[in-house]
Coordinates of N, CA and C in Angstrom, one line a residue:
M1 N 74.7 73.5 -122.9 CA 75.1 72.2 -122.5 C 74.0 71.5 -121.4
N2 N 73.5 70.4 -121.9 CA 72.4 69.8 -121.1 C 73.2 68.9 -120.0
R3 N 72.6 68.2 -119.0 CA 72.7 67.5 -118.0 C 73.7 66.5 -118.3
D4 N 73.4 65.5 -119.3 CA 74.3 64.5 -119.5 C 75.6 64.9 -120.0
E5 N 75.9 65.9 -120.7 CA 77.0 66.3 -121.2 C 77.6 67.0 -120.1
A6 N 77.2 67.6 -119.1 CA 77.8 68.3 -117.8 C 78.2 67.0 -117.0
A7 N 77.3 66.0 -116.8 CA 78.0 65.0 -116.3 C 78.9 64.2 -116.5
A8 N 79.0 64.1 -118.1 CA 80.3 63.2 -118.7 C 81.5 63.9 -118.6
T9 N 81.5 65.4 -118.6 CA 82.5 66.3 -118.3 C 83.1 66.3 -117.0
R10 N 82.0 66.5 -116.1 CA 82.5 66.2 -114.8 C 83.3 64.9 -114.3
D11 N 82.9 63.6 -115.0 CA 83.2 62.6 -114.5 C 84.6 62.4 -115.2
T12 N 84.7 62.9 -116.7 CA 86.1 63.0 -117.2 C 87.2 63.6 -116.5
E13 N 86.9 64.7 -116.0 CA 87.7 65.5 -115.2 C 88.0 65.0 -113.9
L14 N 87.2 64.1 -113.0 CA 87.6 63.5 -111.9 C 88.4 62.3 -112.4
E15 N 88.2 61.7 -113.5 CA 88.9 60.4 -113.6 C 90.5 61.0 -114.2
K16 N 90.7 62.1 -114.8 CA 91.9 62.9 -115.0 C 92.6 63.2 -113.6
D17 N 91.9 63.6 -112.8 CA 92.7 64.1 -111.5 C 92.9 63.0 -110.8
R18 N 92.3 61.7 -110.6 CA 92.3 60.5 -110.1 C 93.8 59.9 -110.7
A19 N 93.9 60.1 -111.9 CA 95.2 59.6 -112.5 C 96.3 60.2 -112.3
R20 N 96.0 61.7 -112.4 CA 97.2 62.7 -112.1 C 97.5 62.5 -110.6
Y21 N 96.8 62.4 -109.6 CA 97.2 62.4 -108.3 C 97.7 61.1 -108.0
G22 N 97.1 60.0 -108.6 CA 97.6 58.6 -108.5 C 99.1 58.4 -108.9
L23 N 99.4 58.9 -109.9 CA 100.7 58.7 -110.6 C 101.7 59.6 -109.7
L24 N 101.0 60.9 -109.4 CA 102.0 61.6 -108.4 C 102.4 60.9 -107.1
A25 N 101.4 60.3 -106.6 CA 101.7 59.4 -105.2 C 102.7 58.3 -105.6
V26 N 102.8 57.5 -106.8 CA 103.5 56.6 -107.2 C 104.8 57.1 -107.3
V27 N 105.0 58.1 -108.0 CA 106.3 58.8 -108.3 C 106.9 59.3 -107.2
M28 N 106.2 59.9 -106.0 CA 106.9 60.6 -104.8 C 107.3 59.3 -104.0
S29 N 106.2 58.1 -104.1 CA 106.9 57.1 -103.0 C 108.2 56.5 -103.8
N30 N 108.3 56.3 -105.0 CA 109.3 55.6 -105.7 C 110.5 56.6 -105.4
L31 N 110.5 57.9 -105.4 CA 111.6 58.8 -105.1 C 111.8 58.7 -103.5
A32 N 111.1 58.6 -102.8 CA 111.2 58.3 -101.2 C 112.0 57.2 -101.1
I33 N 111.7 56.2 -101.8 CA 112.4 54.8 -101.6 C 113.9 54.8 -102.1
A34 N 114.0 55.5 -103.2 CA 115.2 55.7 -103.9 C 116.0 56.6 -103.0
G35 N 115.4 57.6 -102.4 CA 116.3 58.2 -101.5 C 116.6 57.6 -100.0
V36 N 116.0 56.7 -99.6 CA 116.4 55.9 -98.6 C 117.4 55.0 -99.0
A37 N 117.2 54.5 -99.9 CA 118.3 53.4 -100.5 C 119.7 54.2 -100.9
V38 N 119.4 55.3 -101.2 CA 120.8 56.0 -101.5 C 121.6 56.1 -100.0
F39 N 120.7 56.6 -99.2 CA 121.2 57.1 -97.8 C 121.7 55.9 -97.3
G40 N 121.0 54.8 -97.3 CA 121.6 53.6 -96.7 C 123.0 53.0 -97.3
V41 N 123.0 53.2 -98.6 CA 124.1 52.8 -99.2 C 125.2 53.8 -98.8
W42 N 125.1 54.9 -98.5 CA 126.1 56.1 -98.1 C 126.2 55.3 -96.9
R43 N 125.6 55.2 -95.8 CA 125.9 54.9 -94.6 C 126.6 53.7 -94.3
L44 N 126.6 52.6 -95.1 CA 127.3 51.4 -95.0 C 128.7 51.3 -95.2
D45 N 129.2 52.2 -95.9 CA 130.5 52.3 -96.0 C 131.2 51.4 -96.9
G46 N 130.7 51.0 -97.7 CA 131.3 50.0 -98.8 C 131.2 48.5 -98.3
D47 N 130.3 47.9 -97.4 CA 130.0 46.7 -97.2 C 129.1 46.1 -98.4
K48 N 129.9 45.4 -99.2 CA 129.2 45.1 -100.6 C 128.0 44.3 -100.5
A49 N 128.1 43.3 -99.5 CA 126.9 42.4 -99.4 C 125.6 43.1 -99.0
V50 N 125.9 43.8 -97.8 CA 124.5 44.7 -97.4 C 124.0 45.6 -98.5
I51 N 125.0 46.1 -99.1 CA 124.6 47.1 -100.3 C 123.7 46.5 -101.4
V52 N 124.2 45.4 -101.8 CA 123.6 44.6 -102.7 C 121.8 44.2 -102.2
G53 N 121.8 43.8 -100.9 CA 120.5 43.6 -100.4 C 119.8 44.9 -100.5
V54 N 120.3 46.1 -100.0 CA 119.6 47.2 -99.8 C 119.0 47.5 -101.0
L55 N 119.7 47.5 -102.3 CA 119.5 48.1 -103.8 C 118.4 47.0 -104.0
T56 N 118.6 45.8 -103.9 CA 117.8 44.9 -104.4 C 116.2 45.3 -103.8
A57 N 116.2 45.3 -102.6 CA 114.9 45.7 -101.9 C 114.4 46.8 -102.5
A58 N 115.0 47.8 -102.7 CA 114.6 49.1 -103.1 C 114.2 48.7 -104.5
F59 N 114.9 48.0 -105.3 CA 114.3 47.9 -106.6 C 112.8 47.2 -106.7
T60 N 113.1 46.2 -105.9 CA 111.4 45.5 -105.8 C 110.7 46.2 -105.2
A61 N 110.8 47.1 -104.2 CA 109.7 48.0 -103.9 C 109.2 48.9 -104.9
V62 N 110.0 49.4 -105.8 CA 109.7 50.7 -106.6 C 109.1 49.9 -107.7
S63 N 109.5 48.5 -108.0 CA 108.6 48.0 -109.5 C 107.5 47.4 -108.8
S64 N 107.4 46.8 -107.7 CA 106.0 46.3 -107.2 C 105.1 47.3 -107.1
M65 N 105.6 48.6 -106.8 CA 104.5 49.8 -106.4 C 104.1 50.3 -107.8
T66 N 104.9 50.4 -108.6 CA 104.6 50.8 -109.9 C 103.7 50.1 -110.6
T67 N 104.2 48.7 -110.7 CA 103.3 47.5 -111.3 C 101.9 47.4 -110.8
A68 N 101.8 47.6 -109.4 CA 100.3 47.4 -108.9 C 99.6 48.8 -109.1
Y69 N 100.3 49.9 -109.2 CA 99.5 51.2 -109.6 C 98.8 50.8 -111.1
L70 N 99.9 50.5 -112.2 CA 99.5 50.3 -113.6 C 98.4 49.3 -113.5
G71 N 98.5 48.0 -113.1 CA 97.6 47.1 -112.8 C 96.1 47.5 -112.4
I72 N 96.2 48.1 -111.4 CA 94.8 48.6 -110.4 C 93.8 49.6 -111.7
K73 N 95.1 50.6 -112.2 CA 94.5 51.5 -113.2 C 94.1 50.7 -114.5
A74 N 94.5 49.8 -114.8 CA 94.1 49.4 -116.1 C 92.7 48.5 -115.8
V75 N 92.5 47.8 -114.5 CA 91.4 46.9 -114.4 C 90.4 48.3 -114.0
S76 N 90.8 49.1 -113.5 CA 89.8 50.2 -112.9 C 89.3 50.9 -114.5
N77 N 90.1 51.0 -115.4 CA 89.4 51.5 -116.6 C 88.6 50.6 -117.5
T78 N 89.1 49.4 -117.3 CA 88.3 48.3 -118.0 C 86.8 48.4 -117.3
A79 N 86.8 48.3 -116.1 CA 85.7 47.9 -115.6 C 84.7 49.4 -115.8
R80 N 85.7 50.5 -115.8 CA 84.7 51.7 -116.0 C 84.0 51.4 -117.4
S81 N 84.9 51.3 -118.3 CA 84.2 51.2 -119.8 C 83.2 50.0 -119.9
I82 N 83.2 49.2 -119.0 CA 82.2 48.0 -119.2 C 80.9 48.5 -118.5
A83 N 81.3 49.5 -117.6 CA 79.9 49.7 -116.8 C 79.4 50.9 -117.8
L84 N 79.9 51.7 -118.4 CA 79.3 52.7 -119.4 C 78.6 52.1 -120.4
G85 N 79.1 50.8 -120.8 CA 78.8 50.3 -121.9 C 79.5 50.6 -123.2
S86 N 80.6 50.8 -123.2 CA 81.5 51.2 -124.3 C 82.1 50.1 -124.6
A87 N 82.4 48.9 -123.9 CA 83.1 47.8 -124.3 C 82.3 47.0 -125.4
P88 N 82.8 46.4 -126.2 CA 82.1 45.4 -127.4 C 81.6 44.2 -126.6
R89 N 80.4 44.0 -127.1 CA 79.7 43.0 -126.6 C 79.7 41.5 -127.6
R90 N 79.8 40.8 -126.7 CA 79.8 39.4 -127.5 C 78.4 38.6 -127.3
E91 N 77.9 38.3 -128.7 CA 76.5 37.8 -128.9 C 76.9 36.3 -128.8
P92 N 76.0 35.6 -128.0 CA 76.0 34.2 -127.9 C 75.7 33.6 -129.4
A93 N 76.2 32.3 -129.6 CA 75.9 31.5 -130.9 C 74.5 31.3 -130.9
R94 N 74.0 31.5 -131.9 CA 72.5 31.0 -131.9 C 72.3 29.9 -133.1
T95 N 71.6 29.2 -133.0 CA 71.3 28.0 -133.8 C 69.8 28.2 -134.4
T96 N 69.8 28.1 -135.9 CA 68.5 28.0 -136.2 C 68.1 26.9 -137.2
A97 N 66.8 26.7 -137.6 CA 66.7 25.6 -138.5 C 67.1 25.5 -139.7
K98 N 67.7 27.0 -140.1 CA 68.3 27.2 -141.4 C 69.7 26.6 -141.4
D99 N 70.4 26.3 -140.4 CA 71.6 26.0 -140.5 C 71.8 24.7 -141.4
P100 N 72.9 24.7 -142.0 CA 73.1 23.4 -143.0 C 73.3 22.1 -142.0
A101 N 73.2 20.8 -142.5 CA 73.4 19.8 -141.7 C 74.7 19.7 -141.5
P102 N 75.3 18.9 -140.3 CA 76.5 18.9 -140.3 C 77.2 18.0 -141.5
D103 N 78.6 18.1 -141.7 CA 79.0 17.2 -142.9 C 79.1 15.5 -142.6
A104 N 78.9 14.9 -143.3 CA 78.8 13.5 -143.3 C 80.0 12.8 -143.1
A105 N 81.0 13.5 -143.6 CA 82.1 12.9 -143.4 C 82.9 13.0 -141.8
T106 N 82.3 13.8 -141.1 CA 82.5 13.9 -139.7 C 81.6 13.2 -139.0
P107 N 82.6 12.3 -138.1 CA 81.6 11.0 -137.3 C 80.9 12.0 -136.2
A108 N 79.8 11.4 -135.7 CA 79.3 11.9 -134.7 C 79.7 11.4 -133.2
P109 N 80.0 12.5 -132.2 CA 80.6 12.2 -131.1 C 79.7 10.8 -130.4
S110 N 80.3 9.9 -129.7 CA 79.9 8.8 -129.4 C 79.5 9.3 -127.6
A111 N 78.5 8.4 -127.3 CA 78.1 8.7 -125.9 C 78.8 8.2 -124.8
E112 N 79.6 7.0 -125.2 CA 80.5 6.5 -124.2 C 82.1 6.7 -124.7
A113 N 82.9 6.7 -123.4 CA 84.2 7.1 -123.7 C 85.2 5.8 -124.4
P114 N 86.1 6.2 -125.1 CA 86.8 5.3 -126.2 C 87.5 4.1 -125.1
A115 N 87.6 2.9 -125.7 CA 88.3 2.2 -124.6 C 89.7 2.4 -124.6
P116 N 90.6 2.0 -123.7 CA 91.8 2.3 -123.5 C 92.6 1.3 -124.3
P117 N 94.0 1.9 -124.8 CA 94.7 1.0 -125.4 C 94.9 -0.3 -124.7
A118 N 95.4 -1.6 -125.4 CA 95.7 -2.6 -124.6 C 97.0 -2.8 -124.1
Q119 N 97.3 -3.3 -123.2 CA 98.3 -3.3 -122.5 C 99.5 -4.2 -122.7
R120 N 100.6 -4.1 -122.6 CA 101.5 -5.2 -123.3 C 101.9 -5.9 -122.0
A121 N 102.0 -7.2 -122.1 CA 102.4 -8.3 -121.3 C 104.1 -8.1 -120.8
P122 N 104.3 -8.3 -119.5 CA 105.9 -8.4 -119.4 C 106.7 -9.5 -119.5

């Protein structure tokens, strides 16, 4: 195995570890939030208005954390693929002298703005 292959393998293993431990951190945090919410609901002894608020806040925290992790991971993966050159490249449009002439039926754009429509008298 040459140096490039060893470096690629090491980078791949590092990315796998980052993804694994990042996901583990998100799952553990979500479980902690859920545990605190369950404990809070248990201690409220049936006050329905406050229970709804606690559960709403817990759901918001869990969904926000999970969405943030997935969004950051997606952007990180995209940036990494672009940096490594594996993303498809878009070539700018080139014009050559061999291009056909524009269709005669298509009017050429005018240099000045069109006049506004006439106003009706009151």
